[in-house]
PDB file of C-alpha atoms and ligand atoms in Angstrom:
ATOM      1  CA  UNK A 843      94.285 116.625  74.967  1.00  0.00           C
ATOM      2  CA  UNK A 844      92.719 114.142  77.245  1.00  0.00           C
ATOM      3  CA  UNK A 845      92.345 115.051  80.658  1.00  0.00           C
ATOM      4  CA  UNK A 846      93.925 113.626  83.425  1.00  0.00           C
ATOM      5  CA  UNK A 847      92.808 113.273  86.906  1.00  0.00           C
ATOM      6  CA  UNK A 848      94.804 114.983  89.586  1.00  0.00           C
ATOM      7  CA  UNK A 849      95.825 111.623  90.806  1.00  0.00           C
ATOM      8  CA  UNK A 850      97.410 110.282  87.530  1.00  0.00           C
ATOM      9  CA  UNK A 851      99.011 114.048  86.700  1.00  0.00           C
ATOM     10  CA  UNK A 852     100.807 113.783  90.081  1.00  0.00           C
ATOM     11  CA  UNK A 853     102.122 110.198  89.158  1.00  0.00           C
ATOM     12  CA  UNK A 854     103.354 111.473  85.866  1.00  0.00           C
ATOM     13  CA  UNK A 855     105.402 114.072  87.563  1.00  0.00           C
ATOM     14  CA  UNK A 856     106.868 111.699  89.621  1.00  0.00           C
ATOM     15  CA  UNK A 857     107.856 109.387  86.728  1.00  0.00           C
ATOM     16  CA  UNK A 858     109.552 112.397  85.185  1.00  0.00           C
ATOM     17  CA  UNK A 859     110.980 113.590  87.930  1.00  0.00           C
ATOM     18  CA  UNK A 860     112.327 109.704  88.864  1.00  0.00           C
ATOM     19  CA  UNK A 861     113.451 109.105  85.329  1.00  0.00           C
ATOM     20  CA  UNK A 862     115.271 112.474  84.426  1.00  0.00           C
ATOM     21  CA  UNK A 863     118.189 112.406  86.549  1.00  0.00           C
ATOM     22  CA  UNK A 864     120.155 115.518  86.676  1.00  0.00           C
ATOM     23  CA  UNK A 865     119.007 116.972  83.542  1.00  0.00           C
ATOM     24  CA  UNK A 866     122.025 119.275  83.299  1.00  0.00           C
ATOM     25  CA  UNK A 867     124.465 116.989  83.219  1.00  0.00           C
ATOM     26  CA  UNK A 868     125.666 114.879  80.187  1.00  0.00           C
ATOM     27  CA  UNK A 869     125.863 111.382  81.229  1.00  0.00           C
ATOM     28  CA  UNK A 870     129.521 109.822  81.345  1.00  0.00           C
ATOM     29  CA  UNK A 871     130.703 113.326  83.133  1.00  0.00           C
ATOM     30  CA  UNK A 872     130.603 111.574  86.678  1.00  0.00           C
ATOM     31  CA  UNK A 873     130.430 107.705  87.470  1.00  0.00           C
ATOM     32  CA  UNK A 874     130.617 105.966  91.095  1.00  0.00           C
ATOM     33  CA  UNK A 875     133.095 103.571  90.889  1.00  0.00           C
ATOM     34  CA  UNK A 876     134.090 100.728  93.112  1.00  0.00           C
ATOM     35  CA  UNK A 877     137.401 101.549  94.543  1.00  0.00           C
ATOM     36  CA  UNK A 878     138.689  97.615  94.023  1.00  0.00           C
ATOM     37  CA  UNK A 879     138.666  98.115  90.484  1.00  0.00           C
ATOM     38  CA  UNK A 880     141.709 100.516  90.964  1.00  0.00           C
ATOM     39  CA  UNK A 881     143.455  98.561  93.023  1.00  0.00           C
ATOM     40  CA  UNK A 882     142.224 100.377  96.481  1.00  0.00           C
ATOM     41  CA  UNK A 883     141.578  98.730  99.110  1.00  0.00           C
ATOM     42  CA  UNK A 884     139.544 100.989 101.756  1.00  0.00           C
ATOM     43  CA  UNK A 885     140.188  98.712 104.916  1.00  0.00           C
ATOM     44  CA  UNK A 886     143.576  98.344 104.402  1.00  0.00           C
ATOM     45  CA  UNK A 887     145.810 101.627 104.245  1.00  0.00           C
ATOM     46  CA  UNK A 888     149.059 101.873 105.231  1.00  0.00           C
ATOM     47  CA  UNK A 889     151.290 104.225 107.517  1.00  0.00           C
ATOM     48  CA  UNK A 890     154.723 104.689 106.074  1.00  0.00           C
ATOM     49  CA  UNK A 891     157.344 106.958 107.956  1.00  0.00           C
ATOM     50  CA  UNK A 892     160.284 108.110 105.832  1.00  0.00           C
ATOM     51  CA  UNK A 893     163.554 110.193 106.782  1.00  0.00           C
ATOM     52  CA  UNK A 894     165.349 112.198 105.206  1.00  0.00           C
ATOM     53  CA  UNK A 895     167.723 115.261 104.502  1.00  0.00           C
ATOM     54  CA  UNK A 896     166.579 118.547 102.537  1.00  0.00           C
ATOM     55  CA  UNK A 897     169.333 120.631 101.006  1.00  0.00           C
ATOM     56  CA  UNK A 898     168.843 124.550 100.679  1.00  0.00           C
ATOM     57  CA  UNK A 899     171.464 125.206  98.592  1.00  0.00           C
ATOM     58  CA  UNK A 900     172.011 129.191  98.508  1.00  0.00           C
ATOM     59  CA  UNK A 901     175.780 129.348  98.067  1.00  0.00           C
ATOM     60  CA  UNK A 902     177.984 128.458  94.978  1.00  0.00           C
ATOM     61  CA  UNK A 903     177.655 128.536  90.971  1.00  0.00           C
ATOM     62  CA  UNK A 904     174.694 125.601  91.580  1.00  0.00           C
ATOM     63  CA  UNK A 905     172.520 127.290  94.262  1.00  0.00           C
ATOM     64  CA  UNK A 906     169.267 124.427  94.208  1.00  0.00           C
ATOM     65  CA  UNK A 907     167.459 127.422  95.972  1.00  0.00           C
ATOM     66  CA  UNK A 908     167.252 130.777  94.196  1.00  0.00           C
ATOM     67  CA  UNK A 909     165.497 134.218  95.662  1.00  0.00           C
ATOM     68  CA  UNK A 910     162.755 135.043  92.948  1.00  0.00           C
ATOM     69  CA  UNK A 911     161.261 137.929  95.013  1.00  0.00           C
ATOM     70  CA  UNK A 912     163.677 140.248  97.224  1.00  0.00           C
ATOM     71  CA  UNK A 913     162.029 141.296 100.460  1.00  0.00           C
ATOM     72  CA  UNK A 914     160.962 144.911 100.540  1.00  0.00           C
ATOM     73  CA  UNK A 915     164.101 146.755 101.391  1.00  0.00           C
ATOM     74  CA  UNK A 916     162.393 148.341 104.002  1.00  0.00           C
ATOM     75  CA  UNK A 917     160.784 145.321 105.322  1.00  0.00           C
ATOM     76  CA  UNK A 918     161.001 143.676 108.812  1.00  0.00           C
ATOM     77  CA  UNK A 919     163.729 141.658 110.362  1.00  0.00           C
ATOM     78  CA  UNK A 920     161.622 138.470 108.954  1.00  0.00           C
ATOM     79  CA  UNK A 921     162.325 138.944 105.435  1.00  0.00           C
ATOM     80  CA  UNK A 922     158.401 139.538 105.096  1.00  0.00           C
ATOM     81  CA  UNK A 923     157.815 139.380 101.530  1.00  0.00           C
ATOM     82  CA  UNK A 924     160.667 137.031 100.062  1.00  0.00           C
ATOM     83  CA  UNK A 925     160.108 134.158  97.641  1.00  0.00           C
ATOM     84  CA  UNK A 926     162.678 132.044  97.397  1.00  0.00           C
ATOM     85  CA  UNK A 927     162.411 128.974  94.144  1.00  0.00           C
ATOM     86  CA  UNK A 928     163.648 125.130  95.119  1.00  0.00           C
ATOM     87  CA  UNK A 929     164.839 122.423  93.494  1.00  0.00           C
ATOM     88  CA  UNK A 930     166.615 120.824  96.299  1.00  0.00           C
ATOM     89  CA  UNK A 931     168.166 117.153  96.916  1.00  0.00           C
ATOM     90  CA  UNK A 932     166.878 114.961  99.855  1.00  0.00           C
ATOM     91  CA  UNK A 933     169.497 113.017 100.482  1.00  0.00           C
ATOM     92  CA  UNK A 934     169.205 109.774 102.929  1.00  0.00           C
ATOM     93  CA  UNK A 935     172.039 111.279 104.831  1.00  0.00           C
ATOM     94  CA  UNK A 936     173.052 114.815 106.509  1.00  0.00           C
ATOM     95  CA  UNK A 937     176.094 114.412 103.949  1.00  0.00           C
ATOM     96  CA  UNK A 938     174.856 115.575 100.660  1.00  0.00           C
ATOM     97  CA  UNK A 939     177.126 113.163  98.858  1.00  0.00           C
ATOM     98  CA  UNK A 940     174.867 110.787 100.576  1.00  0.00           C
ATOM     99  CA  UNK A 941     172.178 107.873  98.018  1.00  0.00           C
ATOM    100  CA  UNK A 942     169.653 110.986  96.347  1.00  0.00           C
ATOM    101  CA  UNK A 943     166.084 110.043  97.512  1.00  0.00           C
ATOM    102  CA  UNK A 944     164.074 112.650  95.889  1.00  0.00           C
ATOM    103  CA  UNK A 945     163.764 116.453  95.121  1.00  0.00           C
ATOM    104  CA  UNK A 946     161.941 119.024  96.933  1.00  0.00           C
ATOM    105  CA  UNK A 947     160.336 121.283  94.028  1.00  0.00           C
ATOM    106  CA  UNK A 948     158.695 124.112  94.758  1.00  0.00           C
ATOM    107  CA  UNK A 949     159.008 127.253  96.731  1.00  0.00           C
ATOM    108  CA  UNK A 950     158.932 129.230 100.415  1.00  0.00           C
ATOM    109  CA  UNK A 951     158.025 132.936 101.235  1.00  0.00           C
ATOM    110  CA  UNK A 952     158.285 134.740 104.089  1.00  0.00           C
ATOM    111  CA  UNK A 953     154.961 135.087 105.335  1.00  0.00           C
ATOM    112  CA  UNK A 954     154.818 136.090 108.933  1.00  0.00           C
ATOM    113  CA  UNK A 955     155.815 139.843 109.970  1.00  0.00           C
ATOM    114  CA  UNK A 956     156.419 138.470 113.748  1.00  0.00           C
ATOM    115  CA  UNK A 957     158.895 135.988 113.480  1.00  0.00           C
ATOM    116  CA  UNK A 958     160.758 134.143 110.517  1.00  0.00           C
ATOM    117  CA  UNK A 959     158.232 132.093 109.740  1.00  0.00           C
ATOM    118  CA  UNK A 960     157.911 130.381 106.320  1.00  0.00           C
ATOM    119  CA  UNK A 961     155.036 129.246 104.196  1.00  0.00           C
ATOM    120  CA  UNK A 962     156.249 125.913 102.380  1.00  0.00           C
ATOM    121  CA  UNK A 963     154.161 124.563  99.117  1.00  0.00           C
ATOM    122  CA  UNK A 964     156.482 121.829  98.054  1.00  0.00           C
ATOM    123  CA  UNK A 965     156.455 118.501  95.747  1.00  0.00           C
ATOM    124  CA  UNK A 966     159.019 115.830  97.106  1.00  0.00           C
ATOM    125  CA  UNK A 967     159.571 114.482  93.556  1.00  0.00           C
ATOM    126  CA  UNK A 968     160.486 110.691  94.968  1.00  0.00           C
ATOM    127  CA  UNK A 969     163.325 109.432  92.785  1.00  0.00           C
ATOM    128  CA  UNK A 970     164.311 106.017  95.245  1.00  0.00           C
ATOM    129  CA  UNK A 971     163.538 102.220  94.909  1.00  0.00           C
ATOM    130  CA  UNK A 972     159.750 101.537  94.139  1.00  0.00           C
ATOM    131  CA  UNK A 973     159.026 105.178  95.144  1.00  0.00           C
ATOM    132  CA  UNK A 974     160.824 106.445  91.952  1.00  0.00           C
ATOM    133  CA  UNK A 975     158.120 108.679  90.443  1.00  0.00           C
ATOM    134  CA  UNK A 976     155.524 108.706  93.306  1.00  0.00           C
ATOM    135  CA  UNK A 977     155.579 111.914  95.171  1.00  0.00           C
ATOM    136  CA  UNK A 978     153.651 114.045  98.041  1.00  0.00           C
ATOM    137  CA  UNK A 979     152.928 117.487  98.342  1.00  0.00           C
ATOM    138  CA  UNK A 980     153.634 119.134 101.302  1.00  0.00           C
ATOM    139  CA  UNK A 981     151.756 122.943 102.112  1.00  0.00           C
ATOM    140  CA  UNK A 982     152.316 124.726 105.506  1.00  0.00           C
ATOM    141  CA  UNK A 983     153.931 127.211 107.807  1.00  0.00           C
ATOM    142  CA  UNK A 984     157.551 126.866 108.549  1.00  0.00           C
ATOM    143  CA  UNK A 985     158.917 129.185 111.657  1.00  0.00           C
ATOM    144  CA  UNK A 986     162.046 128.103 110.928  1.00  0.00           C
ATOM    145  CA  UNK A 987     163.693 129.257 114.753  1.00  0.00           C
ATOM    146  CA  UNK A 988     161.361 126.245 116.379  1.00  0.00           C
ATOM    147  CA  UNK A 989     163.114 122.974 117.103  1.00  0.00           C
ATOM    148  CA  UNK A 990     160.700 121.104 115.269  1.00  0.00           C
ATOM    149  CA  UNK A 991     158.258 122.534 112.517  1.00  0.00           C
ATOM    150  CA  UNK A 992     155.212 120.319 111.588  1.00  0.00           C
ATOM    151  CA  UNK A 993     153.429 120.728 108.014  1.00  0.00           C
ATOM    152  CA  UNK A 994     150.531 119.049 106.650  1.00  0.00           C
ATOM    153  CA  UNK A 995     151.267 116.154 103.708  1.00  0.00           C
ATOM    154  CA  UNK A 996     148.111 117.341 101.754  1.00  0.00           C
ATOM    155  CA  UNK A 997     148.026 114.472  98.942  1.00  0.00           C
ATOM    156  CA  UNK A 998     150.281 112.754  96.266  1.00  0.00           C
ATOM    157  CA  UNK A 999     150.579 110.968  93.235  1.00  0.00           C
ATOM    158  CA  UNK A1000     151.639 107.228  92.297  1.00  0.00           C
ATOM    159  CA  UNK A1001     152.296 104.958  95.340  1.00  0.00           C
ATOM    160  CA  UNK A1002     150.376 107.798  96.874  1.00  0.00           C
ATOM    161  CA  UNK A1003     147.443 108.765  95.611  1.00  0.00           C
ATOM    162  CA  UNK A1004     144.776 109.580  98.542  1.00  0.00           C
ATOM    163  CA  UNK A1005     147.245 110.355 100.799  1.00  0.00           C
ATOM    164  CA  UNK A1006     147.330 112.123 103.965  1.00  0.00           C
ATOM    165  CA  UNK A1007     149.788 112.801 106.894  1.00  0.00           C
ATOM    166  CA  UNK A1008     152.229 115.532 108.344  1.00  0.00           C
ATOM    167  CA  UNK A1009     155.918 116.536 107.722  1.00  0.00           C
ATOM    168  CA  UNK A1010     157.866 117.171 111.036  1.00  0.00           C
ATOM    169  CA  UNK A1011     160.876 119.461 110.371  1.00  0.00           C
ATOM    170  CA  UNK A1012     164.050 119.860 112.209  1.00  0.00           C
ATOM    171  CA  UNK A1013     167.377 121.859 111.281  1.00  0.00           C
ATOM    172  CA  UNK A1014     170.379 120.137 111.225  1.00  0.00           C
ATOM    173  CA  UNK A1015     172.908 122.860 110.590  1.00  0.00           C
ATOM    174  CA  UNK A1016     172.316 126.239 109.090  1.00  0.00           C
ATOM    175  CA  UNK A1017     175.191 128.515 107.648  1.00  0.00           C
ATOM    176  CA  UNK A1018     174.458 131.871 108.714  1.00  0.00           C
ATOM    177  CA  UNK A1019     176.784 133.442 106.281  1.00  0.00           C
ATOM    178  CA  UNK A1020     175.684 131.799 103.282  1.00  0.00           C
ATOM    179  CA  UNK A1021     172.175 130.994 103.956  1.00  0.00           C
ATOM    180  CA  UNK A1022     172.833 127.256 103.600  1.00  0.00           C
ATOM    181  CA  UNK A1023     170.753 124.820 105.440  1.00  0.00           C
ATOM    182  CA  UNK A1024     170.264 121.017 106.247  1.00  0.00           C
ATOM    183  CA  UNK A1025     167.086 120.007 107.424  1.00  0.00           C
ATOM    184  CA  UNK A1026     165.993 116.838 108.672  1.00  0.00           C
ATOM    185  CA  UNK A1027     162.559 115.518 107.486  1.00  0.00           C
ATOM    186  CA  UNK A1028     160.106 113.027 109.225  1.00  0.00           C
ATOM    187  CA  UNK A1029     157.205 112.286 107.234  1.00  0.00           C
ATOM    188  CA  UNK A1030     154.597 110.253 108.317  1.00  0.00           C
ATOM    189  CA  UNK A1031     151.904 109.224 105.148  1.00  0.00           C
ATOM    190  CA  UNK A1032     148.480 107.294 105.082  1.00  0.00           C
ATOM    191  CA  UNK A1033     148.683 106.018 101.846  1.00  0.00           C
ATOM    192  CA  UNK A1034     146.981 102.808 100.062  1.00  0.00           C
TER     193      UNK A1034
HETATM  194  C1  NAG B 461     158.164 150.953 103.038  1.00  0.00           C
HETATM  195  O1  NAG B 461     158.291 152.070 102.167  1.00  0.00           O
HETATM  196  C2  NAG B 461     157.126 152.395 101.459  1.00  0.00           C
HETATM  197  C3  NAG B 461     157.460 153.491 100.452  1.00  0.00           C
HETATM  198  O2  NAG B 461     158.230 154.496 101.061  1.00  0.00           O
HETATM  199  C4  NAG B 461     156.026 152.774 102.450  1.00  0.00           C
HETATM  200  O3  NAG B 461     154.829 153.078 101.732  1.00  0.00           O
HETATM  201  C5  NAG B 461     155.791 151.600 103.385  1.00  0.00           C
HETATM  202  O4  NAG B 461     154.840 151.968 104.372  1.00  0.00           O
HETATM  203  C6  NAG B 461     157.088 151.192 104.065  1.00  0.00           C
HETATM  204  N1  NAG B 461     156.863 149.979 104.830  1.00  0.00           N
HETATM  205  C7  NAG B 461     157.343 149.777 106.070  1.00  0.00           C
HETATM  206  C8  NAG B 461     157.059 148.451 106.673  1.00  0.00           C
HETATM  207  O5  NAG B 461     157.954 150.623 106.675  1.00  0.00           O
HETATM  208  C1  NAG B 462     163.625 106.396  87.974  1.00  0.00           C
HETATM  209  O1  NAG B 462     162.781 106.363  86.861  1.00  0.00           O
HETATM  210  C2  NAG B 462     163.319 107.039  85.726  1.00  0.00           C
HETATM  211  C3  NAG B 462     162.240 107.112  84.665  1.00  0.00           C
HETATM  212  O2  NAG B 462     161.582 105.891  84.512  1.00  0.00           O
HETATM  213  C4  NAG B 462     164.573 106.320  85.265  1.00  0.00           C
HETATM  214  O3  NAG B 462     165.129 106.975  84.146  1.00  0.00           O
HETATM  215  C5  NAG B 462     165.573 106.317  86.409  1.00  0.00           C
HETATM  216  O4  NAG B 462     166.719 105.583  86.051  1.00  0.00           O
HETATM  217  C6  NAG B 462     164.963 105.733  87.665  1.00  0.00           C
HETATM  218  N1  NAG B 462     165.874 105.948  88.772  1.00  0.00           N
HETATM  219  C7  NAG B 462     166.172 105.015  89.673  1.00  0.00           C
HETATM  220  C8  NAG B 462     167.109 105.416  90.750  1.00  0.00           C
HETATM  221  O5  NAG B 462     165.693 103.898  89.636  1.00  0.00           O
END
């Protein structure tokens, strides 16, 4: 093999190293793209507020939200412990025979030991206008005795992908001897 001089092995390195990318990577598995080409426009997103009414349906032969996992029977007064499964209507109105906007999917446990407080992981399922089959996903805690409960919008899907914002909560009646609740929702979204 021919020697080379210090000088020229360093610049050989470098040309390796400058030439070789990631070498554990295939190429294809990640690409920079410009965000115009999918329709995004980074200087120009949008705040959208939207109202509605969430239905916890407990009561009747259609409950829309079902206990999954009983509280301990021994647990505290805060139901620490339960899961409840929902599937419930948001409705533009407080009457549920009001227009159907959407469907919160998803679920709520009990998750605090000190109060009744409530950790929400839900998908409103949009069903409404242009926003039929866009959705958000909402994740947070729920202490369900405050006036008004705020949880973060973490992202969504459709009309909003990217998106960002918060969910403000506030009870609009409650049966105590079914377990039936309305519950107004104010969302506020950064979306594209
Ligand atoms: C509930 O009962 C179980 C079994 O008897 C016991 O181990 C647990 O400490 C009890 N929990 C509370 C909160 O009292
Ligand atoms: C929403 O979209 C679904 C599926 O495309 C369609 O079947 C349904 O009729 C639409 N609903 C409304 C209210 O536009």
């Amino acid at each position: 093999m021919a020697t080379l001089s210090p000088i020229s092995s360093l610049l050989l390195l470098l040309l390796l190293l400058l030439s070789s990318g990631s070498p554990t990577l295939a190429s294809g598995f990640a690409t920079a793209l410009d965000p115009s080409l999918m329709g995004i426009n980074l200087g120009k997103e949008k705040l959208s507020h939207f109202r509605f009414y969430w239905h916890d349906v407990q009561s009747g032969p259609h409950p829309s939200s079902v206990t999954v996992v009983p509280p301990p029977s021994n647990s505290s007064a805060t139901f620490f412990g339960l899961i409840n499964m929902i599937d419930n209507p948001l409705t533009l109105r407080p009457d549920p025979g009001s227009e159907l906007v959407g469907r919160a999917q998803g679920l709520y446990s009990s998750a605090s030991q000190e109060e009744v407080g409530l950790l929400m992981i839900m998908n409103f399922a949009f069903v409404a206008g242009k926003y039929n089959g866009s959705g958000i996903t909402v994740l947070g805690r729920n202490p369900v005795l405050q006036k008004v409960r705020e949880m973060p919008v973490i992202s969504g899907c459709g009309l909003f992908r990217f998106a960002r914002g918060y969910a403000q909560a506030t009870t609009h009646t409650f049966d105590r001897k079914t377990g039936d609740a309305v519950v107004e929702y104010n969302v506020y979204v950064l979306h594209y």
